[in-house]
CSV table of C-alpha atoms and ligand atoms in Angstrom, one decimal:
chain,number,residue,atom,x,y,z
A,1,MET,CA,134.3,138.6,3.0
A,2,PRO,CA,133.6,135.7,0.4
A,3,PRO,CA,135.1,132.4,1.1
A,4,GLU,CA,138.2,131.5,-1.1
A,5,GLY,CA,137.6,129.6,-4.2
A,6,GLU,CA,137.1,130.7,-7.7
A,7,GLY,CA,133.5,131.5,-7.7
A,8,VAL,CA,131.4,133.1,-10.4
A,9,VAL,CA,133.4,134.7,-13.1
A,10,ILE,CA,131.1,137.1,-15.5
A,11,VAL,CA,132.8,138.3,-18.5
A,12,GLY,CA,131.3,141.6,-19.9
A,13,GLY,CA,130.9,144.8,-18.1
A,14,GLY,CA,127.4,146.1,-19.4
A,15,LEU,CA,123.8,145.6,-18.3
A,16,GLY,CA,123.6,141.9,-18.3
A,17,ALA,CA,126.8,141.6,-16.3
A,18,ALA,CA,125.9,144.4,-13.8
A,19,ARG,CA,122.3,142.8,-13.3
A,20,THR,CA,123.7,139.4,-12.7
A,21,VAL,CA,126.0,140.7,-10.0
A,22,ILE,CA,123.4,142.5,-8.1
A,23,ALA,CA,120.9,139.7,-8.5
A,24,LEU,CA,123.6,137.0,-7.1
A,25,ARG,CA,124.2,139.1,-3.9
A,26,ASP,CA,120.7,139.8,-3.5
A,27,LEU,CA,120.2,136.1,-3.7
A,28,LYS,CA,123.0,135.8,-0.9
A,29,TYR,CA,125.4,134.1,-3.3
A,30,PRO,CA,128.4,134.1,-0.7
A,31,GLY,CA,131.1,133.3,-2.7
A,32,ARG,CA,133.7,135.1,-4.7
A,33,ILE,CA,132.5,137.1,-8.0
A,34,THR,CA,134.7,138.4,-10.6
A,35,LEU,CA,133.5,140.9,-13.2
A,36,LEU,CA,135.9,141.3,-16.3
A,37,SER,CA,135.3,143.7,-19.1
A,38,ASP,CA,137.5,144.9,-21.9
A,39,GLU,CA,135.8,148.3,-21.3
A,40,THR,CA,137.9,150.4,-18.8
A,41,ARG,CA,134.7,152.3,-17.5
A,42,LEU,CA,132.7,150.8,-15.0
A,43,PRO,CA,129.4,149.4,-16.2
A,44,TYR,CA,127.0,151.9,-17.9
A,45,ASP,CA,123.6,151.8,-19.4
A,46,ARG,CA,123.4,152.1,-23.1
A,47,PRO,CA,119.8,153.3,-23.9
A,48,PRO,CA,120.8,156.8,-23.2
A,49,LEU,CA,123.6,156.6,-25.4
A,50,SER,CA,121.4,157.5,-28.4
A,51,LYS,CA,118.7,159.6,-26.4
A,52,SER,CA,119.4,161.8,-23.1
A,53,TYR,CA,123.2,161.2,-23.0
A,54,LEU,CA,123.7,162.1,-26.8
A,55,GLN,CA,121.5,165.1,-26.4
A,56,GLY,CA,123.7,166.3,-23.5
A,57,LYS,CA,120.9,166.2,-21.0
A,58,VAL,CA,122.6,163.7,-18.7
A,59,ALA,CA,126.1,163.0,-17.8
A,60,GLU,CA,128.1,160.0,-17.5
A,61,ASP,CA,127.8,159.4,-13.7
A,62,LYS,CA,123.9,159.5,-14.2
A,63,ILE,CA,123.7,156.3,-16.5
A,64,ARG,CA,126.3,154.1,-14.6
A,65,LEU,CA,125.0,150.8,-13.4
A,66,LEU,CA,127.4,150.1,-10.7
A,67,THR,CA,129.8,152.4,-8.8
A,68,ALA,CA,133.1,151.8,-7.3
A,69,GLU,CA,131.7,152.1,-4.0
A,70,GLN,CA,128.8,149.5,-4.7
A,71,LEU,CA,131.6,147.1,-6.1
A,72,ALA,CA,133.5,147.3,-2.9
A,73,GLU,CA,130.2,146.9,-0.8
A,74,LEU,CA,129.1,143.7,-2.9
A,75,HIS,CA,132.6,142.5,-2.5
A,76,ILE,CA,132.9,142.2,-6.3
A,77,GLU,CA,136.5,142.2,-7.9
A,78,TRP,CA,136.6,144.4,-11.1
A,79,ARG,CA,138.8,143.6,-13.7
A,80,GLY,CA,138.5,146.3,-16.6
A,81,GLY,CA,140.4,146.8,-19.8
A,82,VAL,CA,141.0,143.0,-20.2
A,83,ALA,CA,139.4,140.8,-23.0
A,84,ALA,CA,138.4,137.3,-22.9
A,85,SER,CA,140.1,135.7,-26.1
A,86,GLY,CA,139.2,132.1,-25.3
A,87,LEU,CA,137.5,129.2,-22.9
A,88,ASP,CA,138.8,126.2,-21.9
A,89,ARG,CA,136.0,124.3,-20.3
A,90,GLU,CA,137.9,121.1,-19.5
A,91,ARG,CA,140.1,123.1,-17.2
A,92,ARG,CA,137.4,125.6,-16.2
A,93,ARG,CA,139.5,128.7,-17.4
A,94,VAL,CA,139.0,131.6,-19.4
A,95,ARG,CA,141.8,132.7,-21.6
A,96,LEU,CA,142.6,136.6,-21.4
A,97,ALA,CA,144.0,138.6,-24.2
A,98,ASP,CA,147.0,139.8,-22.0
A,99,ASP,CA,147.9,135.9,-22.4
A,100,SER,CA,146.9,135.3,-18.6
A,101,SER,CA,143.7,133.1,-17.6
A,102,ILE,CA,141.3,132.9,-14.8
A,103,GLY,CA,139.6,129.8,-13.3
A,104,TYR,CA,136.0,129.8,-12.5
A,105,GLU,CA,133.5,127.6,-10.9
A,106,GLN,CA,130.4,128.8,-12.8
A,107,LEU,CA,130.7,131.2,-15.8
A,108,VAL,CA,128.5,133.9,-17.0
A,109,VAL,CA,128.6,135.1,-20.4
A,110,ALA,CA,127.5,138.6,-20.9
A,111,THR,CA,129.9,140.3,-23.8
A,112,GLY,CA,126.8,141.7,-25.6
A,113,ALA,CA,126.9,142.7,-29.1
A,114,ARG,CA,128.9,144.9,-31.7
A,115,PRO,CA,127.5,147.2,-34.4
A,116,ASN,CA,127.8,145.6,-37.8
A,117,ARG,CA,130.0,147.6,-39.9
A,118,LEU,CA,129.7,148.2,-43.9
A,119,PRO,CA,133.1,147.6,-45.7
A,120,GLN,CA,132.6,150.8,-48.2
A,121,PHE,CA,132.7,153.0,-45.2
A,122,GLU,CA,136.0,151.7,-43.8
A,123,HIS,CA,138.6,154.5,-44.5
A,124,PHE,CA,136.6,157.5,-43.7
A,125,ASP,CA,137.0,159.5,-40.6
A,126,ASN,CA,133.5,161.1,-40.0
A,127,VAL,CA,131.6,157.7,-40.2
A,128,HIS,CA,130.3,156.5,-36.7
A,129,VAL,CA,128.6,153.5,-35.2
A,130,LEU,CA,126.9,153.8,-31.8
A,131,ARG,CA,127.4,151.1,-29.1
A,132,SER,CA,129.8,152.6,-26.3
A,133,LEU,CA,130.2,155.8,-24.4
A,134,ALA,CA,133.3,156.4,-26.5
A,135,ASP,CA,131.0,156.0,-29.6
A,136,ALA,CA,128.4,158.7,-28.3
A,137,ASP,CA,130.9,161.1,-27.5
A,138,ALA,CA,132.5,161.0,-31.0
A,139,LEU,CA,128.9,161.3,-32.5
A,140,ARG,CA,127.8,164.1,-30.3
A,141,ALA,CA,130.9,166.2,-31.2
A,142,ALA,CA,129.4,165.9,-35.0
A,143,LEU,CA,125.9,167.1,-34.2
A,144,ALA,CA,126.5,170.8,-34.5
A,145,PRO,CA,123.3,172.7,-35.4
A,146,GLY,CA,122.8,173.0,-39.2
A,147,SER,CA,125.2,169.9,-39.9
A,148,ARG,CA,124.0,167.5,-42.3
A,149,LEU,CA,123.6,163.9,-40.8
A,150,CYS,CA,123.1,160.8,-43.0
A,151,ILE,CA,121.9,157.8,-41.1
A,152,VAL,CA,122.3,154.4,-42.8
A,153,GLY,CA,119.9,152.1,-41.4
A,154,ALA,CA,116.3,153.0,-40.2
A,155,GLY,CA,116.1,150.7,-37.3
A,156,PHE,CA,115.5,151.6,-33.8
A,157,ILE,CA,118.9,153.1,-33.2
A,158,GLY,CA,118.8,154.9,-36.5
A,159,LEU,CA,115.4,156.1,-35.8
A,160,GLU,CA,116.6,157.2,-32.2
A,161,ILE,CA,119.6,159.3,-33.3
A,162,ALA,CA,117.7,161.0,-35.9
A,163,SER,CA,115.3,162.3,-33.3
A,164,THR,CA,118.0,163.3,-31.0
A,165,ALA,CA,120.1,165.0,-33.9
A,166,LEU,CA,116.7,166.9,-35.3
A,167,GLY,CA,116.4,168.1,-31.5
A,168,LEU,CA,119.9,169.4,-31.8
A,169,GLY,CA,119.2,171.3,-35.0
A,170,CYS,CA,120.8,168.6,-37.5
A,171,ARG,CA,119.5,168.2,-40.9
A,172,VAL,CA,118.8,164.3,-41.1
A,173,THR,CA,118.4,162.0,-43.9
A,174,LEU,CA,118.0,158.3,-43.4
A,175,VAL,CA,119.1,155.7,-46.0
A,176,GLU,CA,117.2,152.5,-45.7
A,177,ALA,CA,117.6,149.2,-48.0
A,178,ALA,CA,114.0,148.0,-47.0
A,179,GLN,CA,110.8,149.6,-48.3
A,180,THR,CA,110.2,151.3,-45.0
A,181,PRO,CA,111.8,151.8,-41.5
A,182,LEU,CA,111.3,148.8,-39.0
A,183,ALA,CA,109.8,146.9,-41.9
A,184,ALA,CA,111.3,143.6,-40.7
A,185,ILE,CA,109.8,144.0,-37.2
A,186,LEU,CA,106.6,145.9,-37.5
A,187,GLY,CA,105.7,145.1,-41.0
A,188,PRO,CA,105.4,147.5,-44.0
A,189,GLN,CA,102.2,149.2,-42.8
A,190,LEU,CA,103.3,150.4,-39.5
A,191,GLY,CA,106.9,150.9,-40.9
A,192,ALA,CA,105.0,153.6,-43.3
A,193,ARG,CA,103.4,154.9,-40.4
A,194,ILE,CA,106.7,155.5,-38.6
A,195,GLN,CA,108.1,157.1,-41.6
A,196,ARG,CA,105.5,159.6,-41.7
A,197,TRP,CA,106.0,160.5,-38.4
A,198,HIS,CA,109.4,161.0,-38.8
A,199,GLU,CA,109.0,163.0,-41.8
A,200,SER,CA,106.7,165.3,-39.8
A,201,LYS,CA,109.5,166.2,-37.3
A,202,GLY,CA,111.7,167.0,-40.4
A,203,ALA,CA,113.6,163.7,-41.3
A,204,ALA,CA,114.1,162.8,-44.9
A,205,PHE,CA,114.0,159.1,-45.9
A,206,HIS,CA,115.3,157.4,-49.0
A,207,CYS,CA,113.9,153.6,-48.8
A,208,GLY,CA,114.5,150.7,-50.8
A,209,ALA,CA,118.0,152.4,-51.5
A,210,ARG,CA,121.2,150.7,-52.3
A,211,ILE,CA,124.5,152.6,-51.6
A,212,ALA,CA,126.4,152.8,-55.0
A,213,LYS,CA,129.5,154.7,-53.5
A,214,VAL,CA,130.5,156.9,-50.8
A,215,ILE,CA,131.7,160.4,-52.1
A,216,GLY,CA,135.2,162.0,-50.7
A,217,ALA,CA,138.3,160.7,-49.4
A,218,GLY,CA,139.4,160.8,-46.0
A,219,ALA,CA,136.1,162.6,-44.8
A,220,ALA,CA,133.0,161.3,-46.3
A,221,GLU,CA,131.2,164.1,-48.3
A,222,GLY,CA,128.1,162.0,-48.8
A,223,LEU,CA,126.7,158.9,-50.5
A,224,GLU,CA,125.6,158.2,-54.0
A,225,LEU,CA,122.7,155.7,-54.3
A,226,ASN,CA,122.2,153.3,-56.9
A,227,ASP,CA,119.2,155.4,-58.7
A,228,GLY,CA,122.0,158.1,-59.1
A,229,THR,CA,120.6,160.3,-56.0
A,230,SER,CA,123.2,162.0,-53.9
A,231,VAL,CA,122.8,162.5,-50.3
A,232,PRO,CA,125.3,165.2,-48.9
A,233,ALA,CA,126.6,164.5,-45.4
A,234,ASP,CA,128.9,166.3,-42.9
A,235,ALA,CA,128.7,163.2,-40.8
A,236,ILE,CA,127.4,159.6,-41.4
A,237,VAL,CA,126.4,156.9,-38.7
A,238,VAL,CA,125.9,153.3,-39.8
A,239,GLY,CA,122.9,151.5,-37.8
A,240,VAL,CA,122.5,148.2,-39.6
A,241,GLY,CA,122.0,145.6,-36.8
A,242,GLN,CA,124.5,144.0,-34.6
A,243,SER,CA,126.3,140.7,-34.1
A,244,PRO,CA,126.9,138.9,-30.7
A,245,ASN,CA,130.3,139.2,-29.2
A,246,THR,CA,130.8,135.4,-29.0
A,247,GLN,CA,134.0,134.9,-31.3
A,248,TRP,CA,135.9,134.3,-28.0
A,249,LEU,CA,133.8,131.1,-27.4
A,250,ALA,CA,134.9,129.5,-30.9
A,251,GLY,CA,136.1,126.2,-30.6
A,252,SER,CA,134.7,125.8,-26.7
A,253,GLY,CA,132.2,123.3,-27.9
A,254,LEU,CA,129.4,125.4,-26.7
A,255,GLU,CA,126.3,125.8,-29.1
A,256,LEU,CA,126.4,128.9,-31.0
A,257,ASP,CA,123.7,129.9,-33.1
A,258,ARG,CA,123.4,133.9,-33.6
A,259,GLY,CA,124.7,133.9,-29.9
A,260,LEU,CA,125.2,131.6,-27.0
A,261,VAL,CA,122.4,129.2,-27.2
A,262,CYS,CA,120.7,129.3,-23.5
A,263,ASP,CA,117.4,128.3,-22.1
A,264,LEU,CA,114.9,130.7,-20.3
A,265,ASN,CA,116.8,130.1,-17.2
A,266,GLY,CA,120.3,131.2,-18.8
A,267,ARG,CA,121.6,127.8,-19.0
A,268,SER,CA,123.8,126.9,-22.1
A,269,SER,CA,124.6,123.3,-22.9
A,270,ASP,CA,127.3,123.3,-20.2
A,271,PRO,CA,126.0,123.2,-16.9
A,272,LEU,CA,128.5,125.5,-15.4
A,273,VAL,CA,128.3,128.1,-18.2
A,274,PHE,CA,125.5,130.7,-18.4
A,275,GLY,CA,124.5,133.6,-20.4
A,276,ALA,CA,122.7,136.7,-20.5
A,277,GLY,CA,121.8,139.8,-22.7
A,278,ASP,CA,122.7,140.5,-26.3
A,279,ALA,CA,125.3,137.7,-26.5
A,280,VAL,CA,122.7,135.2,-26.1
A,281,CYS,CA,120.1,133.3,-28.3
A,282,VAL,CA,117.4,132.1,-26.1
A,283,ARG,CA,116.2,128.5,-26.7
A,284,VAL,CA,112.5,127.9,-26.4
A,285,GLY,CA,111.3,124.6,-27.4
A,286,ALA,CA,112.6,124.1,-31.2
A,287,GLN,CA,113.0,127.7,-31.6
A,288,ARG,CA,116.2,129.7,-31.5
A,289,ARG,CA,115.4,133.3,-30.4
A,290,PRO,CA,118.3,136.1,-30.4
A,291,THR,CA,117.6,138.9,-27.9
A,292,ARG,CA,118.9,142.3,-28.1
A,293,HIS,CA,116.8,144.3,-25.8
A,294,TRP,CA,117.0,145.9,-22.3
A,295,THR,CA,114.1,144.1,-20.7
A,296,ALA,CA,115.2,140.9,-22.0
A,297,THR,CA,118.6,141.3,-20.7
A,298,THR,CA,117.5,142.2,-17.3
A,299,GLU,CA,115.3,139.3,-17.1
A,300,GLN,CA,117.9,136.9,-18.3
A,301,ALA,CA,120.6,138.2,-15.8
A,302,ARG,CA,117.9,137.6,-12.9
A,303,ARG,CA,117.2,134.0,-13.9
A,304,ALA,CA,120.7,133.3,-14.7
A,305,ALA,CA,121.6,134.3,-11.1
A,306,ALA,CA,118.9,132.2,-9.8
A,307,ALA,CA,120.0,129.2,-11.9
A,308,ILE,CA,123.4,129.4,-10.2
A,309,CYS,CA,122.2,130.0,-6.8
A,310,GLY,CA,120.3,126.6,-7.2
A,311,ARG,CA,117.0,128.5,-7.6
A,312,ALA,CA,116.2,128.2,-11.3
A,313,GLU,CA,112.6,129.0,-12.1
A,314,ALA,CA,110.3,125.8,-13.2
A,315,LEU,CA,109.7,127.3,-16.6
A,316,GLY,CA,108.1,125.3,-19.6
A,317,GLU,CA,110.3,124.2,-22.2
A,318,ASP,CA,108.0,126.0,-24.6
A,319,GLY,CA,108.1,129.2,-22.2
A,320,THR,CA,104.4,129.4,-21.5
A,321,ASP,CA,104.9,129.5,-17.7
A,322,ALA,CA,107.1,132.6,-18.0
A,323,ILE,CA,106.3,136.3,-19.2
A,324,VAL,CA,108.7,135.8,-22.2
A,325,GLU,CA,110.4,139.3,-22.6
A,326,ASP,CA,112.6,138.4,-25.5
A,327,ASN,CA,109.8,139.5,-27.9
A,328,TYR,CA,109.1,142.9,-26.0
A,329,PHE,CA,111.1,146.3,-26.3
A,330,TRP,CA,110.6,149.9,-26.1
A,331,SER,CA,112.2,153.1,-27.3
A,332,ASP,CA,111.6,156.8,-27.0
A,333,GLN,CA,111.6,159.3,-29.8
A,334,TYR,CA,110.4,162.7,-30.0
A,335,GLY,CA,109.4,162.5,-26.2
A,336,LEU,CA,107.1,159.4,-27.0
A,337,ARG,CA,107.6,156.0,-25.7
A,338,LEU,CA,107.3,153.3,-28.6
A,339,GLN,CA,106.5,149.8,-27.2
A,340,PHE,CA,106.1,146.5,-28.9
A,341,ALA,CA,105.5,142.9,-27.9
A,342,GLY,CA,105.0,139.7,-29.9
A,343,HIS,CA,105.6,138.9,-33.7
A,344,VAL,CA,103.9,140.6,-36.7
A,345,PRO,CA,102.6,137.9,-39.0
A,346,SER,CA,103.0,138.7,-42.8
A,347,ASP,CA,100.1,140.7,-44.2
A,348,PRO,CA,98.8,141.6,-40.4
A,349,ARG,CA,95.2,142.8,-40.1
A,350,LEU,CA,95.5,145.9,-38.0
A,351,VAL,CA,92.9,146.5,-35.2
A,352,TRP,CA,93.4,150.1,-33.6
A,353,VAL,CA,92.8,150.1,-29.9
A,354,SER,CA,93.2,153.8,-29.3
A,355,GLY,CA,94.0,156.7,-31.5
A,356,SER,CA,93.9,156.0,-35.5
A,357,GLU,CA,96.3,155.5,-38.4
A,358,ASP,CA,96.6,159.2,-38.6
A,359,ALA,CA,96.9,160.2,-35.0
A,360,GLU,CA,100.1,160.8,-33.4
A,361,ARG,CA,99.4,158.5,-30.5
A,362,PHE,CA,97.8,155.1,-31.1
A,363,ALA,CA,97.9,151.5,-29.9
A,364,VAL,CA,97.2,148.8,-32.4
A,365,LEU,CA,96.9,144.9,-32.4
A,366,CYS,CA,98.6,143.1,-35.2
A,367,CYS,CA,96.4,140.2,-36.0
A,368,THR,CA,96.4,136.9,-38.1
A,369,ALA,CA,92.5,135.9,-39.2
A,370,ASP,CA,91.7,134.5,-35.6
A,371,GLN,CA,94.7,135.5,-33.3
A,372,VAL,CA,96.4,138.7,-32.0
A,373,THR,CA,100.3,138.1,-32.3
A,374,ALA,CA,101.7,141.5,-31.7
A,375,VAL,CA,100.9,144.8,-29.9
A,376,PHE,CA,102.5,148.0,-31.0
A,377,SER,CA,102.0,151.4,-29.0
A,378,LEU,CA,103.2,154.9,-29.7
A,379,GLY,CA,102.7,157.2,-26.7
A,380,CYS,CA,99.8,154.9,-25.2
A,381,VAL,CA,101.5,153.2,-22.2
A,382,ARG,CA,98.2,152.0,-20.5
A,383,ASP,CA,96.9,150.6,-23.5
A,384,PHE,CA,99.9,148.9,-24.4
A,385,LEU,CA,100.1,147.2,-20.9
A,386,THR,CA,96.6,146.1,-21.0
A,387,HIS,CA,96.9,144.6,-24.2
A,388,SER,CA,100.2,143.3,-24.2
A,389,MET,CA,100.4,141.4,-20.7
A,390,PRO,CA,98.5,138.3,-22.2
A,391,LEU,CA,100.9,137.9,-25.3
A,392,ARG,CA,103.8,138.5,-23.0
A,393,ARG,CA,102.4,135.5,-20.5
A,394,GLY,CA,102.2,133.2,-23.6
A,395,GLU,CA,98.6,133.3,-23.8
A,396,ARG,CA,96.7,133.0,-27.0
A,397,VAL,CA,94.5,135.9,-27.6
A,398,ALA,CA,91.5,135.9,-29.9
A,399,ALA,CA,91.4,138.7,-32.7
A,400,PRO,CA,88.6,141.1,-32.5
A,401,ASN,CA,86.6,141.5,-35.6
A,402,SER,CA,86.9,145.2,-35.4
A,403,ARG,CA,88.3,148.3,-33.4
A,404,LEU,CA,87.7,148.0,-29.5
A,405,PRO,CA,85.9,150.7,-27.5
A,406,GLU,CA,88.3,152.9,-26.0
B,501,FAD,P1,126.3,145.5,-23.2
B,501,FAD,O1,125.6,146.2,-22.4
B,501,FAD,O2,126.8,145.9,-24.9
B,501,FAD,O3,127.7,144.8,-22.4
B,501,FAD,C1,128.6,143.9,-23.1
B,501,FAD,C2,129.9,144.4,-22.1
B,501,FAD,O4,131.0,143.3,-22.7
B,501,FAD,C3,130.6,145.7,-22.9
B,501,FAD,O5,131.3,146.3,-21.8
B,501,FAD,C4,131.6,145.0,-23.9
B,501,FAD,O6,132.6,145.9,-24.1
B,501,FAD,C5,132.2,143.8,-23.1
B,501,FAD,N1,132.7,142.9,-24.0
B,501,FAD,C6,132.7,142.5,-25.1
B,501,FAD,N2,133.4,141.3,-25.5
B,501,FAD,C7,134.3,141.2,-24.6
B,501,FAD,C8,135.3,140.3,-24.2
B,501,FAD,N3,135.7,139.5,-25.1
B,501,FAD,N4,136.0,140.3,-23.2
B,501,FAD,C9,135.5,141.1,-21.8
B,501,FAD,N5,134.4,142.0,-22.0
B,501,FAD,C10,134.0,142.1,-23.3
B,501,FAD,N6,117.0,148.5,-25.8
B,501,FAD,C11,115.8,148.6,-25.5
B,501,FAD,O7,115.0,147.7,-25.0
B,501,FAD,N7,115.4,149.8,-25.6
B,501,FAD,C12,116.0,151.0,-25.9
B,501,FAD,O8,115.7,152.2,-25.9
B,501,FAD,C13,117.5,150.5,-26.3
B,501,FAD,N8,118.2,151.4,-26.6
B,501,FAD,C14,119.5,151.5,-27.0
B,501,FAD,C15,120.4,152.5,-27.3
B,501,FAD,C16,121.8,152.0,-28.0
B,501,FAD,C17,122.4,153.3,-28.3
B,501,FAD,C18,122.4,150.7,-27.7
B,501,FAD,C19,123.8,150.5,-28.0
B,501,FAD,C20,121.4,149.7,-27.1
B,501,FAD,C21,120.1,150.1,-26.9
B,501,FAD,N9,119.1,149.1,-26.3
B,501,FAD,C22,117.9,149.3,-26.1
B,501,FAD,C23,119.7,147.7,-26.2
B,501,FAD,C24,120.1,147.4,-24.8
B,501,FAD,O9,121.2,148.4,-24.3
B,501,FAD,C25,121.0,146.1,-24.6
B,501,FAD,O10,120.2,144.9,-25.0
B,501,FAD,C26,121.8,146.0,-23.4
B,501,FAD,O11,122.7,146.8,-23.3
B,501,FAD,C27,122.5,144.5,-23.5
B,501,FAD,O12,123.2,144.2,-22.4
B,501,FAD,P2,124.8,143.4,-22.6
B,501,FAD,O13,124.9,143.3,-21.1
B,501,FAD,O14,124.5,142.3,-23.1
B,501,FAD,O15,125.7,143.8,-23.5
């Protein structure tokens, strides 16, 4: 049994929290650990919510990150269904929405992010977002074969939902404000390539589009776009980015900038407060990088746990000593894995490593005049690994002049 004392309190019951708990016990942290979540469900993994779970291929128990038995074995106190509402750092107490509070020796902020909502959709019943299991259940019920799904926002979540909904026999239209899907991350050239791929699977797109109004009352019947086009729909999903759940830290004096600002070891501006996951914005040198991906979350949780146990990794302030995972992510669509690492420069030169602009599977380097700054792959996992590892280690990679031999 852990000794008495307030120990570590982890606020949030998702991936970041679950991985921190496991890492703390792996590192033989002997003290009390309390896991506190506003959800009543035990921690679960979110990527399947837009993929296999939404398809109905896996059940809830298969995406659980911690079971009741594991929590008992690891001597974790689980408090579900209670939200943190404030933080008193002087007294080292987290205030809770039920008017109680809980003391801590060290605190981990792992409250994740919430989907952004658009005000014009507020009063409609059949408009969905996707973050939680409850959201996925509600969306799944709307994906009957033949139904018309309109997805607002062609980012990763929107594209994954499109892939799943088409697989379930729905008719899918995506409405995107930018000129192509994923333009902000991949740039317009690769974004257009992804759009053509989705179109080949049956998705329709309206890019560069603005919503003039939502048609219908009670239930939305579709959208009218600024150019007069109407997009009829039986259900709508809004996937227009996310915001960190850090409102409860307002007034705490912690540095907040698109998330709780932490160093690569998960340490905030308070030596007793750590962070992991989508609620965090990582400080690397002078840069602040919000991270909202699975791999970054697991890395941050591992490092935060190590720092709590006095084993913080000796990472350079500029991050060059570490594999920096905050700019790496993956996605699964139409049975293929998409992977990306790095930062696409404006007007990149693309060098195909495998496949070609027209092939379904390809891997490509995104280069400035002299340097590779990003690697993107669709279905070429081995090539992606080969070419992305130097970038993920923070190394400088010279840009090849032309296509590399396969
Ligand atoms: P979460 O998993 O969201 O957990 C945060 C928890 O904190 C939640 O339980 C929340 O309810 C709770 N909470 C919030 N506020 C409070 C409060 N005030 N008090 C108490 N508890 C609170 N990433 C990839 O790299 N690849 C993918 O393919 C991919 N697919 C995804 C698909 C979907 C549908 C979603 C939603 C995300 C996907 N991600 C993907 C992102 C990945 O799942 C997240 O990066 C990861 O879940 C972040 O973990 P987290 O612990 O920070 O947040």
